[in-house]
Short mmCIF file of N, CA and C in Angstrom, two decimals:
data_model
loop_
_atom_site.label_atom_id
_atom_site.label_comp_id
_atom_site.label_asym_id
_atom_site.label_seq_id
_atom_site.Cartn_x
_atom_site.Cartn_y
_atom_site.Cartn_z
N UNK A 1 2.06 -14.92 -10.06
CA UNK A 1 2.58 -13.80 -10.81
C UNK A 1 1.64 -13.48 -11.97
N UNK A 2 1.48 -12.15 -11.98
CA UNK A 2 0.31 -12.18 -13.56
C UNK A 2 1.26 -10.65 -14.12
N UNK A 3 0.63 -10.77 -15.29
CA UNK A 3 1.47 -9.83 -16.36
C UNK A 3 0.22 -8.69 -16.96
N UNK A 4 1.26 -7.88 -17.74
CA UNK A 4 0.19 -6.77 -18.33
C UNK A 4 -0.55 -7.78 -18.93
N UNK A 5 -2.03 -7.43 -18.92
CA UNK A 5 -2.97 -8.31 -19.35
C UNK A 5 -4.11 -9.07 -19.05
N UNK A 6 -3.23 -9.44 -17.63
CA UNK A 6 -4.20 -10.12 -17.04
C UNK A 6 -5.30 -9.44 -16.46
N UNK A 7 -5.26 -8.34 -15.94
CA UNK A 7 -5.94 -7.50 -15.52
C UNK A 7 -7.19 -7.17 -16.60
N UNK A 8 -6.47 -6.97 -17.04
CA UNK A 8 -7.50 -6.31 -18.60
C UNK A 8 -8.75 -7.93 -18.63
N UNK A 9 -8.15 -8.79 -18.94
CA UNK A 9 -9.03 -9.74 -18.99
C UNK A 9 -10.04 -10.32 -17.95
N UNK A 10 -9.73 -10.11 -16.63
CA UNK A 10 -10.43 -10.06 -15.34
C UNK A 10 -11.49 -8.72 -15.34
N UNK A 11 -10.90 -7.90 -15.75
CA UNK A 11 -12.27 -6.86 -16.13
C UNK A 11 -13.07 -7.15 -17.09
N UNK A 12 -12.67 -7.70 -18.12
CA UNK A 12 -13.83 -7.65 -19.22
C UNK A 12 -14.43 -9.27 -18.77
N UNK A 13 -14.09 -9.98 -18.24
CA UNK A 13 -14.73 -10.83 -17.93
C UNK A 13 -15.39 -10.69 -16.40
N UNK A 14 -15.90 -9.73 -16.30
CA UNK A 14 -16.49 -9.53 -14.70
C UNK A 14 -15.93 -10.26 -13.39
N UNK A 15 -14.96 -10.62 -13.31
CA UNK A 15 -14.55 -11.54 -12.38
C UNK A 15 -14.06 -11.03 -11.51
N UNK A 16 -14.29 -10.55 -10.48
CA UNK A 16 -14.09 -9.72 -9.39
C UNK A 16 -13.08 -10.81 -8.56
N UNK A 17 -13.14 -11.83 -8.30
CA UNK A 17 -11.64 -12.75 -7.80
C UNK A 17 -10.60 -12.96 -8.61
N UNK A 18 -10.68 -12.67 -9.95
CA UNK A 18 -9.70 -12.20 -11.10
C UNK A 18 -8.70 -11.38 -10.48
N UNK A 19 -9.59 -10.11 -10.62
CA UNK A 19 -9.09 -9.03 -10.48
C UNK A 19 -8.19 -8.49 -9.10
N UNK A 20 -8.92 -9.19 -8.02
CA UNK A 20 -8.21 -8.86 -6.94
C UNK A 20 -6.99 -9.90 -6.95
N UNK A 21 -6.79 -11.02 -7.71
CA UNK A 21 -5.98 -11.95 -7.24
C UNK A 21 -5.14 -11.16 -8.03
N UNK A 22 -4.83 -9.92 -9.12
CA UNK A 22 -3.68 -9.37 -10.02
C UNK A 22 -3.54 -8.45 -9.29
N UNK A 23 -3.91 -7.99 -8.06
CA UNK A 23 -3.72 -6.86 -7.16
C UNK A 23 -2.40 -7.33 -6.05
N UNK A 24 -1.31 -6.57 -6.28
CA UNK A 24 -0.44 -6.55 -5.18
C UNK A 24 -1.00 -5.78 -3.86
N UNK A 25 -0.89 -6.95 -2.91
CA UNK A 25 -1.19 -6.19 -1.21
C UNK A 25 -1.04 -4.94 -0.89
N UNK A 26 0.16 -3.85 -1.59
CA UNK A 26 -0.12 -2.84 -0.88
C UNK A 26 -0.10 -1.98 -2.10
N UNK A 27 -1.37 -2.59 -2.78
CA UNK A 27 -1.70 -1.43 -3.95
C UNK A 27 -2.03 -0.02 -3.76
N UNK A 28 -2.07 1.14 -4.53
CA UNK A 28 -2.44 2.53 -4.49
C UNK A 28 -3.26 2.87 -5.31
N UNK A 29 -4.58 3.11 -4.96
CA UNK A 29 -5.41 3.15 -6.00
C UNK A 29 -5.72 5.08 -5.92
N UNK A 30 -5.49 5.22 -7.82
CA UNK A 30 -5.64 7.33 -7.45
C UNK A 30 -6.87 7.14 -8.10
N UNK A 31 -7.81 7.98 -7.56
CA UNK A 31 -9.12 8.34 -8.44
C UNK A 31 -9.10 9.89 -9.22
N UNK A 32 -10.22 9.92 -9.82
CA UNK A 32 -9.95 11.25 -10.57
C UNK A 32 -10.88 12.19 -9.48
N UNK A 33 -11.49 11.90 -8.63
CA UNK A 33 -12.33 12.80 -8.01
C UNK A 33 -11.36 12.97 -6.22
N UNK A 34 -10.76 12.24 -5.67
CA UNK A 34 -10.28 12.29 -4.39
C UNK A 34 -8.97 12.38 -4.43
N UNK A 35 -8.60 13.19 -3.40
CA UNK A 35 -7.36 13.55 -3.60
C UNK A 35 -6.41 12.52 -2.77
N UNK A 36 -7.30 12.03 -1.60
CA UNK A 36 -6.22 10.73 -1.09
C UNK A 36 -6.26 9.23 -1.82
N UNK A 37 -5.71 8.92 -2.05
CA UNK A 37 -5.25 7.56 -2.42
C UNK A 37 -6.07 6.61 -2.00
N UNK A 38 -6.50 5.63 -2.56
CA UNK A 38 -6.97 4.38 -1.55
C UNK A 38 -5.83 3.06 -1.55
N UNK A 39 -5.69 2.32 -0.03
CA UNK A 39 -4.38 1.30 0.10
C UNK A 39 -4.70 0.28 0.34
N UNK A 40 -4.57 -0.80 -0.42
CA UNK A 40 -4.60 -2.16 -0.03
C UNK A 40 -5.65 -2.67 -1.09
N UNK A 41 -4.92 -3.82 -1.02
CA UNK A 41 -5.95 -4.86 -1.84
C UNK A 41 -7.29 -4.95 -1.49
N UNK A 42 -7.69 -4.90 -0.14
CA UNK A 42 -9.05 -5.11 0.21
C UNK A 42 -9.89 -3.82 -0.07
N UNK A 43 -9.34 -2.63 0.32
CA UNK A 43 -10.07 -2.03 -0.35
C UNK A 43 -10.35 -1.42 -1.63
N UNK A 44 -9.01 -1.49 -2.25
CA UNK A 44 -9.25 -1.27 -3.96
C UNK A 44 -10.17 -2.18 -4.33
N UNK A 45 -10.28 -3.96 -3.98
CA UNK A 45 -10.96 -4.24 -4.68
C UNK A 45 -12.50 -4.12 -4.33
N UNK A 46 -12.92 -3.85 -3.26
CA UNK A 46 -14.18 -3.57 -2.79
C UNK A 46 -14.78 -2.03 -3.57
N UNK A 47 -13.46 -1.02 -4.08
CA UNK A 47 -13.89 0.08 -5.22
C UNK A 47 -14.22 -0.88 -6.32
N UNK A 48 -13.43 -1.69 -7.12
CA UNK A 48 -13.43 -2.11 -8.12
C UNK A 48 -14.44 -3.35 -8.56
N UNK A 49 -15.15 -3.47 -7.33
CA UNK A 49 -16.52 -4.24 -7.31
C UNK A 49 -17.62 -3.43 -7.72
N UNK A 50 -17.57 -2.74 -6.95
CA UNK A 50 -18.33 -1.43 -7.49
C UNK A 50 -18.93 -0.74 -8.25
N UNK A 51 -17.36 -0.37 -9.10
CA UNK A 51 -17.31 0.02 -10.05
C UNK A 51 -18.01 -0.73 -11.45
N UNK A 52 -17.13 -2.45 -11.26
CA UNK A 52 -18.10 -3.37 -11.70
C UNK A 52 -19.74 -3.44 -12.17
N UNK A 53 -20.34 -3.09 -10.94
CA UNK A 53 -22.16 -2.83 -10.59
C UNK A 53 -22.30 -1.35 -11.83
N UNK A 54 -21.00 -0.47 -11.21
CA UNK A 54 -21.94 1.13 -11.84
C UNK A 54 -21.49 1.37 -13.45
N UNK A 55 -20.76 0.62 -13.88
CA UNK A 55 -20.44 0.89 -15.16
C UNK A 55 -21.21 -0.16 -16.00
N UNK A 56 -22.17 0.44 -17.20
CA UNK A 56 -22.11 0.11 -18.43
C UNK A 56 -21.71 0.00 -19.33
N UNK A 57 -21.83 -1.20 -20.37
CA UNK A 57 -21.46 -1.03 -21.35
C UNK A 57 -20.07 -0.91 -21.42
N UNK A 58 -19.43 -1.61 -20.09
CA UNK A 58 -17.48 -1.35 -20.33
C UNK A 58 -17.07 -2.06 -20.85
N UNK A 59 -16.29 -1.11 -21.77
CA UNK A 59 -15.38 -2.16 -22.97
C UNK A 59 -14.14 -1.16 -23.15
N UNK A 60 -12.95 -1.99 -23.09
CA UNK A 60 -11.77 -1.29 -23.25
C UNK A 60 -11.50 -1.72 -24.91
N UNK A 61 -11.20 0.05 -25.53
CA UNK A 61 -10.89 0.38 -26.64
C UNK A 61 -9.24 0.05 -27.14
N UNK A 62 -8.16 0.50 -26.17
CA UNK A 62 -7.04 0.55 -26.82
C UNK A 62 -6.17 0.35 -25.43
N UNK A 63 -5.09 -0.28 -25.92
CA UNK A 63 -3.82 -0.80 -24.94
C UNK A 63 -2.69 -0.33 -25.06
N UNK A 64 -2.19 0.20 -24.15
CA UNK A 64 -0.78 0.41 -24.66
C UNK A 64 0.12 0.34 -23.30
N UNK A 65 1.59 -0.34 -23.68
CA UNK A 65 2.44 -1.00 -22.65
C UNK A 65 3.42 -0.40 -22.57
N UNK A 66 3.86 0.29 -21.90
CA UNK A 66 5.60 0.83 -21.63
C UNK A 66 6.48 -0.41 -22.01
N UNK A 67 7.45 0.76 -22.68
CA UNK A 67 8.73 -0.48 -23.15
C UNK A 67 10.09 0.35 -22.51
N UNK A 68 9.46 1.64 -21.65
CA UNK A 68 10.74 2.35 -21.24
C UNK A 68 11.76 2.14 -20.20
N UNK A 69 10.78 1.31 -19.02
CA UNK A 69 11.44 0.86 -17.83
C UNK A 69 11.17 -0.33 -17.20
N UNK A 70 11.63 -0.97 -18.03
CA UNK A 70 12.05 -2.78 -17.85
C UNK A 70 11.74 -2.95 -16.20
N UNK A 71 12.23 -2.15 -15.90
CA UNK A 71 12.15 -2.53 -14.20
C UNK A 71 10.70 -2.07 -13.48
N UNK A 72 9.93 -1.14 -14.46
CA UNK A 72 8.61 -0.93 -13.19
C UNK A 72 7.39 -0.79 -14.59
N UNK A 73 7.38 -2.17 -15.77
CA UNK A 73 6.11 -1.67 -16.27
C UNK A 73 5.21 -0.89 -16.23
N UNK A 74 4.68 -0.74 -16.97
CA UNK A 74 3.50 -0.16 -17.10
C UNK A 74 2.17 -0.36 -18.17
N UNK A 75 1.11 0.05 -18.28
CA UNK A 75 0.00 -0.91 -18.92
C UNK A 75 -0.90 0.61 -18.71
N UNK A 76 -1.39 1.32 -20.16
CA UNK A 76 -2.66 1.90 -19.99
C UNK A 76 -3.73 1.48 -21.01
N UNK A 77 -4.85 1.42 -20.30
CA UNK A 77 -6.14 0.60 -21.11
C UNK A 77 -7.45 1.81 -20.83
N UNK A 78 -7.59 2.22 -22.37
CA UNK A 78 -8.50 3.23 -22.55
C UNK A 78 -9.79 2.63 -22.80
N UNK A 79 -10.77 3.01 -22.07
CA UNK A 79 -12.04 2.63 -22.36
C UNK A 79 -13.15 3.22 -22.46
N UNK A 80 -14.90 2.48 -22.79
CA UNK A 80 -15.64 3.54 -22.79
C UNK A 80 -16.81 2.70 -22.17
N UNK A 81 -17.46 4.05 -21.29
CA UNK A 81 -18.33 2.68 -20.72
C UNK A 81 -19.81 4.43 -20.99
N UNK A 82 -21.03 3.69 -19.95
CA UNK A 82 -22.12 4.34 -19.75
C UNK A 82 -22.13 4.38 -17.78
N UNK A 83 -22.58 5.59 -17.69
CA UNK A 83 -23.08 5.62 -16.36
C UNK A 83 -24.39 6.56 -15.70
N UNK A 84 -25.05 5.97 -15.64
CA UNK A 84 -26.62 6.27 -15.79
C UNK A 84 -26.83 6.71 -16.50
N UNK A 85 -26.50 6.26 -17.39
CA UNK A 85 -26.79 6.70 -19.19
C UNK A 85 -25.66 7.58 -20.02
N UNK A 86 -24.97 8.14 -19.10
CA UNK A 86 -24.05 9.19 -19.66
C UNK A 86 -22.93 8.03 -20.13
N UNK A 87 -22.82 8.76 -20.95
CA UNK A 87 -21.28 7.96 -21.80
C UNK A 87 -20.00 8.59 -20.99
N UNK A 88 -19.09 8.20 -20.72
CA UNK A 88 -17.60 8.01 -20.30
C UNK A 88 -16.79 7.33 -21.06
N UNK A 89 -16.07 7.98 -20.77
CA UNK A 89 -14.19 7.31 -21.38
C UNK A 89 -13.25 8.02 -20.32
N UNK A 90 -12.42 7.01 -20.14
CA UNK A 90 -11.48 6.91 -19.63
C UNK A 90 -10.57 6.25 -19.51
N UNK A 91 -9.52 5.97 -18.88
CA UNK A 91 -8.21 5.11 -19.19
C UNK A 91 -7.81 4.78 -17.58
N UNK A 92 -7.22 3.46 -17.65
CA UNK A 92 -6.76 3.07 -16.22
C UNK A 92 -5.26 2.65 -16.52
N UNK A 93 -4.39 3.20 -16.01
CA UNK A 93 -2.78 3.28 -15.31
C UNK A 93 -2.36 2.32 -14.99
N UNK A 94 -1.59 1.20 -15.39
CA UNK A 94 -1.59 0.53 -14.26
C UNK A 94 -0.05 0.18 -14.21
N UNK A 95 0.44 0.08 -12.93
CA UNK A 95 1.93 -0.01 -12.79
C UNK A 95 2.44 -1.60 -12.11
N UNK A 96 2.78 -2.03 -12.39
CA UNK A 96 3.33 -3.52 -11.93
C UNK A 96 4.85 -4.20 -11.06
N UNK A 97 4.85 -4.50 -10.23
CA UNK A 97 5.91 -4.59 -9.25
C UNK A 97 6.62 -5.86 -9.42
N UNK A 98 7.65 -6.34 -8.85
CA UNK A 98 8.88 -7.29 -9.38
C UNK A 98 7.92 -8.37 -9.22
N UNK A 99 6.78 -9.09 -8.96
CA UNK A 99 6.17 -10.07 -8.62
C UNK A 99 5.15 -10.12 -9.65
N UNK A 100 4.74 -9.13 -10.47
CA UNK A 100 3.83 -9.10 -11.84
C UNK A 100 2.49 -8.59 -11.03
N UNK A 101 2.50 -8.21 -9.97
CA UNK A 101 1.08 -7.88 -9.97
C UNK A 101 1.05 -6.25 -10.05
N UNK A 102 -0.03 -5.56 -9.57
CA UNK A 102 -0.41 -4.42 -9.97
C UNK A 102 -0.50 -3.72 -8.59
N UNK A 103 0.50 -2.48 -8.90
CA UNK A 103 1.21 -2.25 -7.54
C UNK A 103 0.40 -0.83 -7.61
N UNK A 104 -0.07 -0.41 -8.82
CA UNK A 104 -0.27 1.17 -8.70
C UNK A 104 -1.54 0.84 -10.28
N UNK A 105 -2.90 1.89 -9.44
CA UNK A 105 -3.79 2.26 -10.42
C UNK A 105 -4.19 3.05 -10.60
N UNK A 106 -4.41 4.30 -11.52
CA UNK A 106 -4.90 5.34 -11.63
C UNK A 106 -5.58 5.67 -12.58
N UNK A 107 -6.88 6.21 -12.14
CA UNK A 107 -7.76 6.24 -13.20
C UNK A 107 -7.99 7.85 -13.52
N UNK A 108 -8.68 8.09 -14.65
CA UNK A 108 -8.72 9.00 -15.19
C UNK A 108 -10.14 9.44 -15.84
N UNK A 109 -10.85 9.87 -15.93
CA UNK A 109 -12.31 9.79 -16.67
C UNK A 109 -12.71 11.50 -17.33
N UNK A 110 -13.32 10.99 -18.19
CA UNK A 110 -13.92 12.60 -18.42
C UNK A 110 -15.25 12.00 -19.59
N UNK A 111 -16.03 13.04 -19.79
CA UNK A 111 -16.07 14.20 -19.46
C UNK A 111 -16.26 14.57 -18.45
N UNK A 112 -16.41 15.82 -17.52
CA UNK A 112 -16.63 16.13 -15.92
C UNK A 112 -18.35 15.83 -15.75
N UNK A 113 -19.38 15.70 -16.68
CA UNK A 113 -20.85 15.69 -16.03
C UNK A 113 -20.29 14.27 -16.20
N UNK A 114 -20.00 13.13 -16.78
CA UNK A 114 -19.96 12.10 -16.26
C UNK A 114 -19.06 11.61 -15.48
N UNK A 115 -18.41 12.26 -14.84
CA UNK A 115 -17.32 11.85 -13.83
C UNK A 115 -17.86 12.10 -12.70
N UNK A 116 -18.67 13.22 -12.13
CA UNK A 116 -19.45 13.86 -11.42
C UNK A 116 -20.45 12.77 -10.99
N UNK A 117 -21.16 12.14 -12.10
CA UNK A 117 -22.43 10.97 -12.01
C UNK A 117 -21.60 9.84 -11.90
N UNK A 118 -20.80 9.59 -12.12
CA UNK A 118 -19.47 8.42 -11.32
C UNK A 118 -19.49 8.61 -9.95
N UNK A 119 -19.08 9.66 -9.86
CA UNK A 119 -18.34 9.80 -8.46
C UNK A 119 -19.81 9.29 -7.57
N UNK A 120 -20.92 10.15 -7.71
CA UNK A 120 -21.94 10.52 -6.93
C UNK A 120 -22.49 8.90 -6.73
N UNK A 121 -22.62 8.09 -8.07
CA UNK A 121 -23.15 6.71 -8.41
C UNK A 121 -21.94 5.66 -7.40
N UNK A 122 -20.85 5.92 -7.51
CA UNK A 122 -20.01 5.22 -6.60
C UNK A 122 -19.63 5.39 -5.11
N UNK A 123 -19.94 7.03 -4.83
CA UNK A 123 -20.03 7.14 -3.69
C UNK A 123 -21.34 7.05 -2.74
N UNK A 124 -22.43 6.57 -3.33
CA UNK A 124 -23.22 6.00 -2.40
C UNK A 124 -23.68 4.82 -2.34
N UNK A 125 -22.84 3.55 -2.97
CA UNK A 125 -22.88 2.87 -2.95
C UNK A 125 -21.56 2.20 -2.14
N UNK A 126 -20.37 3.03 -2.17
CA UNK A 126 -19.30 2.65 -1.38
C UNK A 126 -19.85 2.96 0.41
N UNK A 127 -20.38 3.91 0.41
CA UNK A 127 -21.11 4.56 1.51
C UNK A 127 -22.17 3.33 2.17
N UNK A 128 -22.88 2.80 1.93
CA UNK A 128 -23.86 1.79 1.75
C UNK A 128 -22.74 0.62 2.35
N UNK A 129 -22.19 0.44 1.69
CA UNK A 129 -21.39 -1.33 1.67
C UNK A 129 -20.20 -0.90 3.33
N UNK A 130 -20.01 0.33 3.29
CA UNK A 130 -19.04 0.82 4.61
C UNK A 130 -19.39 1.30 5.95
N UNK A 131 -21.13 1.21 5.85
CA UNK A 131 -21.66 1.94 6.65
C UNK A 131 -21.92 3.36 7.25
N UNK A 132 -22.32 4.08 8.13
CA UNK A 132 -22.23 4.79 8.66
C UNK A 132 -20.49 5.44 9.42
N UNK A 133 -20.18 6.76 9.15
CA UNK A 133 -18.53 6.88 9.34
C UNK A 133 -17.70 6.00 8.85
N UNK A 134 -17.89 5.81 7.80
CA UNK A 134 -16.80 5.12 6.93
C UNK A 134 -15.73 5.80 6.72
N UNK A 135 -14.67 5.05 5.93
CA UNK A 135 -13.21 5.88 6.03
C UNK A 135 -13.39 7.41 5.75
N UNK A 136 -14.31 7.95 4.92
CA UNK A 136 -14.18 9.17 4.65
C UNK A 136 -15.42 9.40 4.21
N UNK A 137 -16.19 8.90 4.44
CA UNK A 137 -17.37 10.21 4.67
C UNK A 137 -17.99 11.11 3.09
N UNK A 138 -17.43 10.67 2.11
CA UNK A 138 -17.66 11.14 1.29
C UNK A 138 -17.26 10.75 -0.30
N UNK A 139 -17.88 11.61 -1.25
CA UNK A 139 -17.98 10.58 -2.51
C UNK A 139 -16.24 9.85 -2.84
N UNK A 140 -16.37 8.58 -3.44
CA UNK A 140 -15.38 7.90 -3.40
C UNK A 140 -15.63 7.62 -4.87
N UNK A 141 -14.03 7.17 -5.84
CA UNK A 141 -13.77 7.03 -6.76
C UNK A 141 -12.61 7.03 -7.27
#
């Protein structure tokens, strides 16, 4: 079982088996650039490896925890990173299920030229690691 938090600390400590072990199995990961969802632990965390590689300089600025619905937490962690030099900020969503892990993530980024150099920086590297006709064929994030 892991709690708001743990997550946060598996990111700033690069630990990519961290992070997937605070991932509930049939997580939903929303990006700011694709309109379908990505499902499952295996592949959120194979985004969130990734992401790992393409972000600089990530450091989460500010936390803040829902106190409204006891029954389906919630956890947003605003941050600021670099991506090929461009500065970003953004914030990640995260929603937590009766077992403490992280059932729902949604990220958010701006400004749009660096969300754009996100997307493009993550989608050919997700592209790369999925091969040829991968799930979709196009930039991922």
């Amino acid at each position: 079982m892991t709690v708001p938090g743990t997550f946060r600390k598996a990111v700033e400590a690069k630990d990519l088996s961290a992070i997937t072990g605070s991932l509930d199995p049939g997580i939903e990961f929303h990006s700011p650039v694709m309109v379908k969802p990505y499902h499952g632990r295996d592949s959120v965390a194979a985004l969130l490896g990734v992401l790992l590689e393409v972000f600089e300089d990530f450091h989460y600025t500010d936390e803040l925890i829902s106190a409204g619905r006891p029954d389906a937490p919630a956890q947003a962690l605003i941050f600021n990173a670099r991506v090929m030099g461009k500065a970003v900020q953004g914030l990640d969503l995260l929603r937590f299920g009766d077992n403490g892990l992280v059932t729902g993530l949604t990220v958010m980024v701006r400004p749009l030229p660096a969300a754009m150099t996100l997307a493009r920086a993550v989608g050919r590297r997700m592209e790369a690691a999925e091969g040829p006709g991968g799930p979709s064929g196009t930039a991922h994030l």
